[in-house]
Amino acid sequence: MDAMDRKILAELQVDGRLTVTELAARVQLSVSPCHRRLRDLERQGAIRDYRAVVDPAAVGLRFEALVFATLRWEDRDTVTAFEEAVTAVPHVLQAQRLFGEPDYLLRVATTDLAAFQQLYDQQLARLPGVQRLTSTLVMKHVVDDRPLPG
């Protein structure tokens, strides 16, 4: 990956709806080479997807919590079962496996506290292998969906 590829990625992180012509103009490259580079970045996996970033509050998801999960055991079967089950919970926006304790960090969005409590009791607490859940509420996003540094 060279400096031109990094310029292309930087522009697309700011505006993923750019046409190839607009992108080429912004990175000062002709359209054909820009298009080739774009396709190469997609094939290599540097660009994983294109999508709209939706404001959760605009669709009624005004309550957000970070949930820390500690598993009883960390054997392969337990980890696999937990990860498959947490992937199936639509209100879990992100899930990361961590080193040390806790084992996982989940970012969860719901309509309100009552909906979070219901999700917590009926789905999160019942995830396979869970020993303990600890949660904290998100007061405000200070840095959110920032483009990756070049």
GROMACS .gro file of N, CA and C in nm, residues 20-143:
model
  372
   20VAL      N    1  -1.628   0.736  -0.872
   20VAL     CA    2  -1.486   0.717  -0.906
   20VAL      C    3  -1.430   0.845  -0.965
   21THR      N    4  -1.510   0.915  -1.043
   21THR     CA    5  -1.464   1.041  -1.104
   21THR      C    6  -1.434   1.145  -0.996
   22GLU      N    7  -1.524   1.157  -0.898
   22GLU     CA    8  -1.502   1.252  -0.788
   22GLU      C    9  -1.380   1.212  -0.705
   23LEU      N   10  -1.369   1.084  -0.677
   23LEU     CA   11  -1.256   1.034  -0.599
   23LEU      C   12  -1.124   1.061  -0.672
   24ALA      N   13  -1.121   1.033  -0.801
   24ALA     CA   14  -1.001   1.056  -0.880
   24ALA      C   15  -0.959   1.203  -0.876
   25ALA      N   16  -1.057   1.293  -0.886
   25ALA     CA   17  -1.026   1.436  -0.881
   25ALA      C   18  -0.970   1.475  -0.744
   26ARG      N   19  -1.026   1.421  -0.638
   26ARG     CA   20  -0.980   1.456  -0.504
   26ARG      C   21  -0.839   1.408  -0.475
   27VAL      N   22  -0.802   1.292  -0.532
   27VAL     CA   23  -0.667   1.240  -0.506
   27VAL      C   24  -0.569   1.273  -0.620
   28GLN      N   25  -0.618   1.351  -0.717
   28GLN     CA   26  -0.538   1.397  -0.830
   28GLN      C   27  -0.479   1.281  -0.910
   29LEU      N   28  -0.571   1.196  -0.955
   29LEU     CA   29  -0.533   1.079  -1.034
   29LEU      C   30  -0.637   1.068  -1.147
   30SER      N   31  -0.599   1.014  -1.260
   30SER     CA   32  -0.698   0.996  -1.366
   30SER      C   33  -0.793   0.883  -1.327
   31VAL      N   34  -0.907   0.878  -1.393
   31VAL     CA   35  -1.016   0.788  -1.352
   31VAL      C   36  -0.976   0.640  -1.361
   32SER      N   37  -0.917   0.598  -1.471
   32SER     CA   38  -0.885   0.455  -1.489
   32SER      C   39  -0.789   0.402  -1.381
   33PRO      N   40  -0.676   0.468  -1.358
   33PRO     CA   41  -0.587   0.418  -1.251
   33PRO      C   42  -0.653   0.424  -1.112
   34CYS      N   43  -0.735   0.526  -1.089
   34CYS     CA   44  -0.806   0.537  -0.962
   34CYS      C   45  -0.902   0.419  -0.945
   35HIS      N   46  -0.973   0.387  -1.051
   35HIS     CA   47  -1.068   0.274  -1.047
   35HIS      C   48  -0.994   0.143  -1.022
   36ARG      N   49  -0.879   0.122  -1.089
   36ARG     CA   50  -0.800   0.000  -1.068
   36ARG      C   51  -0.754  -0.010  -0.923
   37ARG      N   52  -0.704   0.101  -0.869
   37ARG     CA   53  -0.658   0.101  -0.730
   37ARG      C   54  -0.774   0.072  -0.634
   38LEU      N   55  -0.888   0.131  -0.661
   38LEU     CA   56  -1.006   0.109  -0.578
   38LEU      C   57  -1.044  -0.039  -0.577
   39ARG      N   58  -1.050  -0.100  -0.692
   39ARG     CA   59  -1.083  -0.244  -0.702
   39ARG      C   60  -0.979  -0.329  -0.631
   40ASP      N   61  -0.850  -0.292  -0.644
   40ASP     CA   62  -0.743  -0.366  -0.574
   40ASP      C   63  -0.760  -0.355  -0.423
   41LEU      N   64  -0.793  -0.236  -0.374
   41LEU     CA   65  -0.814  -0.218  -0.230
   41LEU      C   66  -0.933  -0.300  -0.181
   42GLU      N   67  -1.035  -0.311  -0.264
   42GLU     CA   68  -1.151  -0.394  -0.228
   42GLU      C   69  -1.112  -0.542  -0.227
   43ARG      N   70  -1.041  -0.587  -0.331
   43ARG     CA   71  -1.000  -0.728  -0.339
   43ARG      C   72  -0.906  -0.767  -0.226
   44GLN      N   73  -0.817  -0.676  -0.187
   44GLN     CA   74  -0.721  -0.703  -0.080
   44GLN      C   75  -0.786  -0.700   0.059
   45GLY      N   76  -0.908  -0.650   0.066
   45GLY     CA   77  -0.977  -0.643   0.195
   45GLY      C   78  -0.951  -0.516   0.274
   46ALA      N   79  -0.877  -0.420   0.216
   46ALA     CA   80  -0.856  -0.293   0.285
   46ALA      C   81  -0.988  -0.218   0.298
   47ILE      N   82  -1.073  -0.230   0.197
   47ILE     CA   83  -1.209  -0.176   0.202
   47ILE      C   84  -1.300  -0.295   0.223
   48ARG      N   85  -1.362  -0.301   0.341
   48ARG     CA   86  -1.446  -0.416   0.375
   48ARG      C   87  -1.589  -0.400   0.326
   49ASP      N   88  -1.639  -0.276   0.323
   49ASP     CA   89  -1.781  -0.259   0.294
   49ASP      C   90  -1.810  -0.111   0.269
   50TYR      N   91  -1.926  -0.087   0.212
   50TYR     CA   92  -1.980   0.048   0.197
   50TYR      C   93  -2.116   0.047   0.263
   51ARG      N   94  -2.144   0.147   0.346
   51ARG     CA   95  -2.273   0.150   0.414
   51ARG      C   96  -2.303   0.290   0.465
   52ALA      N   97  -2.429   0.312   0.497
   52ALA     CA   98  -2.468   0.438   0.559
   52ALA      C   99  -2.444   0.429   0.709
   53VAL      N  100  -2.400   0.537   0.768
   53VAL     CA  101  -2.386   0.545   0.913
   53VAL      C  102  -2.512   0.612   0.966
   54VAL      N  103  -2.591   0.537   1.041
   54VAL     CA  104  -2.721   0.583   1.089
   54VAL      C  105  -2.708   0.631   1.232
   55ASP      N  106  -2.768   0.744   1.261
   55ASP     CA  107  -2.771   0.797   1.397
   55ASP      C  108  -2.869   0.714   1.479
   56PRO      N  109  -2.821   0.642   1.582
   56PRO     CA  110  -2.911   0.558   1.662
   56PRO      C  111  -3.029   0.635   1.721
   57ALA      N  112  -3.007   0.756   1.768
   57ALA     CA  113  -3.116   0.836   1.826
   57ALA      C  114  -3.224   0.866   1.723
   58ALA      N  115  -3.185   0.884   1.599
   58ALA     CA  116  -3.283   0.915   1.494
   58ALA      C  117  -3.378   0.798   1.467
   59VAL      N  118  -3.337   0.678   1.504
   59VAL     CA  119  -3.424   0.561   1.485
   59VAL      C  120  -3.474   0.506   1.619
   60GLY      N  121  -3.470   0.592   1.721
   60GLY     CA  122  -3.529   0.557   1.849
   60GLY      C  123  -3.440   0.482   1.946
   61LEU      N  124  -3.314   0.461   1.913
   61LEU     CA  125  -3.222   0.392   2.004
   61LEU      C  126  -3.140   0.496   2.079
   62ARG      N  127  -3.200   0.553   2.180
   62ARG     CA  128  -3.140   0.665   2.254
   62ARG      C  129  -3.062   0.621   2.378
   63PHE      N  130  -3.064   0.494   2.409
   63PHE     CA  131  -3.000   0.442   2.531
   63PHE      C  132  -2.886   0.350   2.489
   64GLU      N  133  -2.768   0.376   2.542
   64GLU     CA  134  -2.653   0.294   2.506
   64GLU      C  135  -2.577   0.254   2.632
   65ALA      N  136  -2.532   0.130   2.633
   65ALA     CA  137  -2.455   0.078   2.746
   65ALA      C  138  -2.336   0.000   2.694
   66LEU      N  139  -2.232  -0.003   2.775
   66LEU     CA  140  -2.118  -0.090   2.752
   66LEU      C  141  -2.129  -0.204   2.852
   67VAL      N  142  -2.128  -0.325   2.803
   67VAL     CA  143  -2.145  -0.442   2.889
   67VAL      C  144  -2.017  -0.524   2.883
   68PHE      N  145  -1.961  -0.551   3.000
   68PHE     CA  146  -1.840  -0.632   3.010
   68PHE      C  147  -1.881  -0.772   3.051
   69ALA      N  148  -1.839  -0.872   2.975
   69ALA     CA  149  -1.875  -1.011   3.002
   69ALA      C  150  -1.751  -1.091   3.039
   70THR      N  151  -1.763  -1.164   3.147
   70THR     CA  152  -1.659  -1.257   3.190
   70THR      C  153  -1.717  -1.397   3.178
   71LEU      N  154  -1.642  -1.486   3.113
   71LEU     CA  155  -1.689  -1.622   3.093
   71LEU      C  156  -1.642  -1.712   3.207
   72ARG      N  157  -1.718  -1.820   3.231
   72ARG     CA  158  -1.681  -1.920   3.332
   72ARG      C  159  -1.554  -1.992   3.292
   73TRP      N  160  -1.550  -2.034   3.166
   73TRP     CA  161  -1.435  -2.105   3.111
   73TRP      C  162  -1.400  -2.040   2.980
   74GLU      N  163  -1.275  -2.053   2.941
   74GLU     CA  164  -1.232  -1.994   2.814
   74GLU      C  165  -1.185  -2.100   2.716
   75ASP      N  166  -1.246  -2.219   2.724
   75ASP     CA  167  -1.212  -2.322   2.628
   75ASP      C  168  -1.275  -2.287   2.493
   76ARG      N  169  -1.229  -2.353   2.390
   76ARG     CA  170  -1.272  -2.322   2.253
   76ARG      C  171  -1.423  -2.333   2.235
   77ASP      N  172  -1.484  -2.438   2.291
   77ASP     CA  173  -1.628  -2.457   2.274
   77ASP      C  174  -1.709  -2.346   2.338
   78THR      N  175  -1.669  -2.304   2.459
   78THR     CA  176  -1.740  -2.198   2.529
   78THR      C  177  -1.727  -2.066   2.455
   79VAL      N  178  -1.606  -2.034   2.412
   79VAL     CA  179  -1.581  -1.910   2.338
   79VAL      C  180  -1.662  -1.910   2.208
   80THR      N  181  -1.659  -2.019   2.135
   80THR     CA  182  -1.733  -2.028   2.009
   80THR      C  183  -1.883  -2.013   2.033
   81ALA      N  184  -1.935  -2.082   2.133
   81ALA     CA  185  -2.079  -2.074   2.162
   81ALA      C  186  -2.118  -1.932   2.202
   82PHE      N  187  -2.036  -1.867   2.286
   82PHE     CA  188  -2.065  -1.730   2.327
   82PHE      C  189  -2.063  -1.637   2.207
   83GLU      N  190  -1.960  -1.646   2.125
   83GLU     CA  191  -1.947  -1.556   2.011
   83GLU      C  192  -2.059  -1.575   1.908
   84GLU      N  193  -2.097  -1.699   1.884
   84GLU     CA  194  -2.208  -1.723   1.792
   84GLU      C  195  -2.339  -1.667   1.847
   85ALA      N  196  -2.361  -1.685   1.976
   85ALA     CA  197  -2.486  -1.638   2.038
   85ALA      C  198  -2.490  -1.486   2.043
   86VAL      N  199  -2.380  -1.421   2.077
   86VAL     CA  200  -2.380  -1.275   2.087
   86VAL      C  201  -2.396  -1.211   1.949
   87THR      N  202  -2.347  -1.277   1.847
   87THR     CA  203  -2.363  -1.229   1.709
   87THR      C  204  -2.510  -1.226   1.669
   88ALA      N  205  -2.590  -1.312   1.728
   88ALA     CA  206  -2.732  -1.321   1.693
   88ALA      C  207  -2.820  -1.220   1.767
   89VAL      N  208  -2.762  -1.140   1.857
   89VAL     CA  209  -2.840  -1.041   1.933
   89VAL      C  210  -2.831  -0.907   1.859
   90PRO      N  211  -2.939  -0.863   1.793
   90PRO     CA  212  -2.933  -0.743   1.709
   90PRO      C  213  -2.897  -0.614   1.783
   91HIS      N  214  -2.929  -0.603   1.910
   91HIS     CA  215  -2.899  -0.480   1.984
   91HIS      C  216  -2.753  -0.469   2.025
   92VAL      N  217  -2.675  -0.575   2.004
   92VAL     CA  218  -2.531  -0.568   2.028
   92VAL      C  219  -2.468  -0.511   1.902
   93LEU      N  220  -2.425  -0.385   1.910
   93LEU     CA  221  -2.370  -0.316   1.794
   93LEU      C  222  -2.225  -0.353   1.767
   94GLN      N  223  -2.152  -0.381   1.875
   94GLN     CA  224  -2.012  -0.421   1.864
   94GLN      C  225  -1.982  -0.521   1.975
   95ALA      N  226  -1.893  -0.612   1.947
   95ALA     CA  227  -1.846  -0.706   2.048
   95ALA      C  228  -1.697  -0.730   2.023
   96GLN      N  229  -1.618  -0.710   2.126
   96GLN     CA  230  -1.475  -0.731   2.115
   96GLN      C  231  -1.427  -0.827   2.223
   97ARG      N  232  -1.343  -0.922   2.183
   97ARG     CA  233  -1.279  -1.011   2.280
   97ARG      C  234  -1.156  -0.939   2.331
   98LEU      N  235  -1.137  -0.941   2.462
   98LEU     CA  236  -1.029  -0.867   2.526
   98LEU      C  237  -0.926  -0.962   2.587
   99PHE      N  238  -0.805  -0.912   2.608
   99PHE     CA  239  -0.705  -0.984   2.686
   99PHE      C  240  -0.735  -0.957   2.832
  100GLY      N  241  -0.712  -1.054   2.917
  100GLY     CA  242  -0.735  -1.036   3.060
  100GLY      C  243  -0.883  -1.036   3.092
  101GLU      N  244  -0.915  -0.975   3.205
  101GLU     CA  245  -1.057  -0.968   3.246
  101GLU      C  246  -1.105  -0.826   3.232
  102PRO      N  247  -1.226  -0.807   3.189
  102PRO     CA  248  -1.324  -0.906   3.145
  102PRO      C  249  -1.284  -0.965   3.011
  103ASP      N  250  -1.359  -1.066   2.969
  103ASP     CA  251  -1.327  -1.135   2.845
  103ASP      C  252  -1.379  -1.063   2.721
  104TYR      N  253  -1.493  -0.994   2.735
  104TYR     CA  254  -1.557  -0.929   2.620
  104TYR      C  255  -1.610  -0.792   2.659
  105LEU      N  256  -1.613  -0.704   2.561
  105LEU     CA  257  -1.678  -0.574   2.571
  105LEU      C  258  -1.786  -0.570   2.464
  106LEU      N  259  -1.910  -0.544   2.508
  106LEU     CA  260  -2.024  -0.534   2.416
  106LEU      C  261  -2.077  -0.392   2.418
  107ARG      N  262  -2.103  -0.337   2.303
  107ARG     CA  263  -2.170  -0.206   2.292
  107ARG      C  264  -2.313  -0.235   2.252
  108VAL      N  265  -2.406  -0.190   2.335
  108VAL     CA  266  -2.547  -0.225   2.320
  108VAL      C  267  -2.630  -0.098   2.309
  109ALA      N  268  -2.727  -0.097   2.218
  109ALA     CA  269  -2.818   0.017   2.204
  109ALA      C  270  -2.963  -0.032   2.213
  110THR      N  271  -3.042   0.039   2.294
  110THR     CA  272  -3.184   0.009   2.307
  110THR      C  273  -3.261   0.141   2.312
  111THR      N  274  -3.394   0.130   2.320
  111THR     CA  275  -3.476   0.251   2.322
  111THR      C  276  -3.466   0.325   2.455
  112ASP      N  277  -3.457   0.249   2.565
  112ASP     CA  278  -3.455   0.313   2.698
  112ASP      C  279  -3.404   0.214   2.802
  113LEU      N  280  -3.402   0.256   2.927
  113LEU     CA  281  -3.352   0.173   3.035
  113LEU      C  282  -3.434   0.045   3.051
  114ALA      N  283  -3.565   0.055   3.041
  114ALA     CA  284  -3.651  -0.063   3.056
  114ALA      C  285  -3.620  -0.166   2.946
  115ALA      N  286  -3.599  -0.120   2.825
  115ALA     CA  287  -3.566  -0.211   2.715
  115ALA      C  288  -3.428  -0.274   2.737
  116PHE      N  289  -3.335  -0.195   2.792
  116PHE     CA  290  -3.203  -0.249   2.823
  116PHE      C  291  -3.214  -0.357   2.931
  117GLN      N  292  -3.291  -0.330   3.034
  117GLN     CA  293  -3.307  -0.428   3.141
  117GLN      C  294  -3.365  -0.558   3.087
  118GLN      N  295  -3.463  -0.548   3.001
  118GLN     CA  296  -3.524  -0.666   2.941
  118GLN      C  297  -3.422  -0.743   2.857
  119LEU      N  298  -3.346  -0.671   2.775
  119LEU     CA  299  -3.241  -0.733   2.694
  119LEU      C  300  -3.137  -0.800   2.783
  120TYR      N  301  -3.098  -0.732   2.888
  120TYR     CA  302  -2.997  -0.782   2.982
  120TYR      C  303  -3.045  -0.912   3.046
  121ASP      N  304  -3.168  -0.909   3.099
  121ASP     CA  305  -3.221  -1.025   3.171
  121ASP      C  306  -3.255  -1.142   3.080
  122GLN      N  307  -3.313  -1.114   2.965
  122GLN     CA  308  -3.364  -1.221   2.880
  122GLN      C  309  -3.264  -1.274   2.778
  123GLN      N  310  -3.164  -1.192   2.741
  123GLN     CA  311  -3.071  -1.239   2.638
  123GLN      C  312  -2.926  -1.237   2.684
  124LEU      N  313  -2.879  -1.122   2.732
  124LEU     CA  314  -2.736  -1.112   2.764
  124LEU      C  315  -2.696  -1.204   2.879
  125ALA      N  316  -2.774  -1.206   2.986
  125ALA     CA  317  -2.742  -1.290   3.102
  125ALA      C  318  -2.751  -1.438   3.069
  126ARG      N  319  -2.820  -1.471   2.961
  126ARG     CA  320  -2.838  -1.611   2.923
  126ARG      C  321  -2.741  -1.656   2.813
  127LEU      N  322  -2.649  -1.570   2.775
  127LEU     CA  323  -2.552  -1.610   2.674
  127LEU      C  324  -2.468  -1.727   2.727
  128PRO      N  325  -2.431  -1.820   2.641
  128PRO     CA  326  -2.356  -1.938   2.685
  128PRO      C  327  -2.224  -1.901   2.753
  129GLY      N  328  -2.198  -1.965   2.866
  129GLY     CA  329  -2.070  -1.950   2.934
  129GLY      C  330  -2.053  -1.826   3.019
  130VAL      N  331  -2.153  -1.741   3.029
  130VAL     CA  332  -2.139  -1.617   3.104
  130VAL      C  333  -2.133  -1.645   3.255
  131GLN      N  334  -2.028  -1.595   3.316
  131GLN     CA  335  -2.016  -1.602   3.462
  131GLN      C  336  -2.066  -1.472   3.524
  132ARG      N  337  -2.026  -1.359   3.463
  132ARG     CA  338  -2.060  -1.229   3.520
  132ARG      C  339  -2.072  -1.125   3.409
  133LEU      N  340  -2.171  -1.037   3.425
  133LEU     CA  341  -2.186  -0.921   3.339
  133LEU      C  342  -2.178  -0.796   3.425
  134THR      N  343  -2.109  -0.697   3.374
  134THR     CA  344  -2.102  -0.567   3.440
  134THR      C  345  -2.130  -0.464   3.332
  135SER      N  346  -2.211  -0.365   3.364
  135SER     CA  347  -2.243  -0.266   3.260
  135SER      C  348  -2.225  -0.125   3.312
  136THR      N  349  -2.204  -0.037   3.218
  136THR     CA  350  -2.196   0.106   3.246
  136THR      C  351  -2.269   0.178   3.135
  137LEU      N  352  -2.329   0.289   3.167
  137LEU     CA  353  -2.409   0.363   3.069
  137LEU      C  354  -2.324   0.466   2.998
  138VAL      N  355  -2.352   0.484   2.870
  138VAL     CA  356  -2.282   0.584   2.790
  138VAL      C  357  -2.353   0.717   2.810
  139MET      N  358  -2.278   0.816   2.860
  139MET     CA  359  -2.334   0.949   2.882
  139MET      C  360  -2.334   1.030   2.752
  140LYS      N  361  -2.221   1.020   2.678
  140LYS     CA  362  -2.206   1.102   2.558
  140LYS      C  363  -2.092   1.047   2.475
  141HIS      N  364  -2.105   1.058   2.344
  141HIS     CA  365  -1.997   1.019   2.253
  141HIS      C  366  -1.907   1.140   2.231
  142VAL      N  367  -1.782   1.125   2.262
  142VAL     CA  368  -1.686   1.234   2.244
  142VAL      C  369  -1.614   1.217   2.110
  143VAL      N  370  -1.569   1.097   2.081
  143VAL     CA  371  -1.510   1.063   1.951
  143VAL      C  372  -1.591   0.945   1.900
   0.00000   0.00000   0.00000
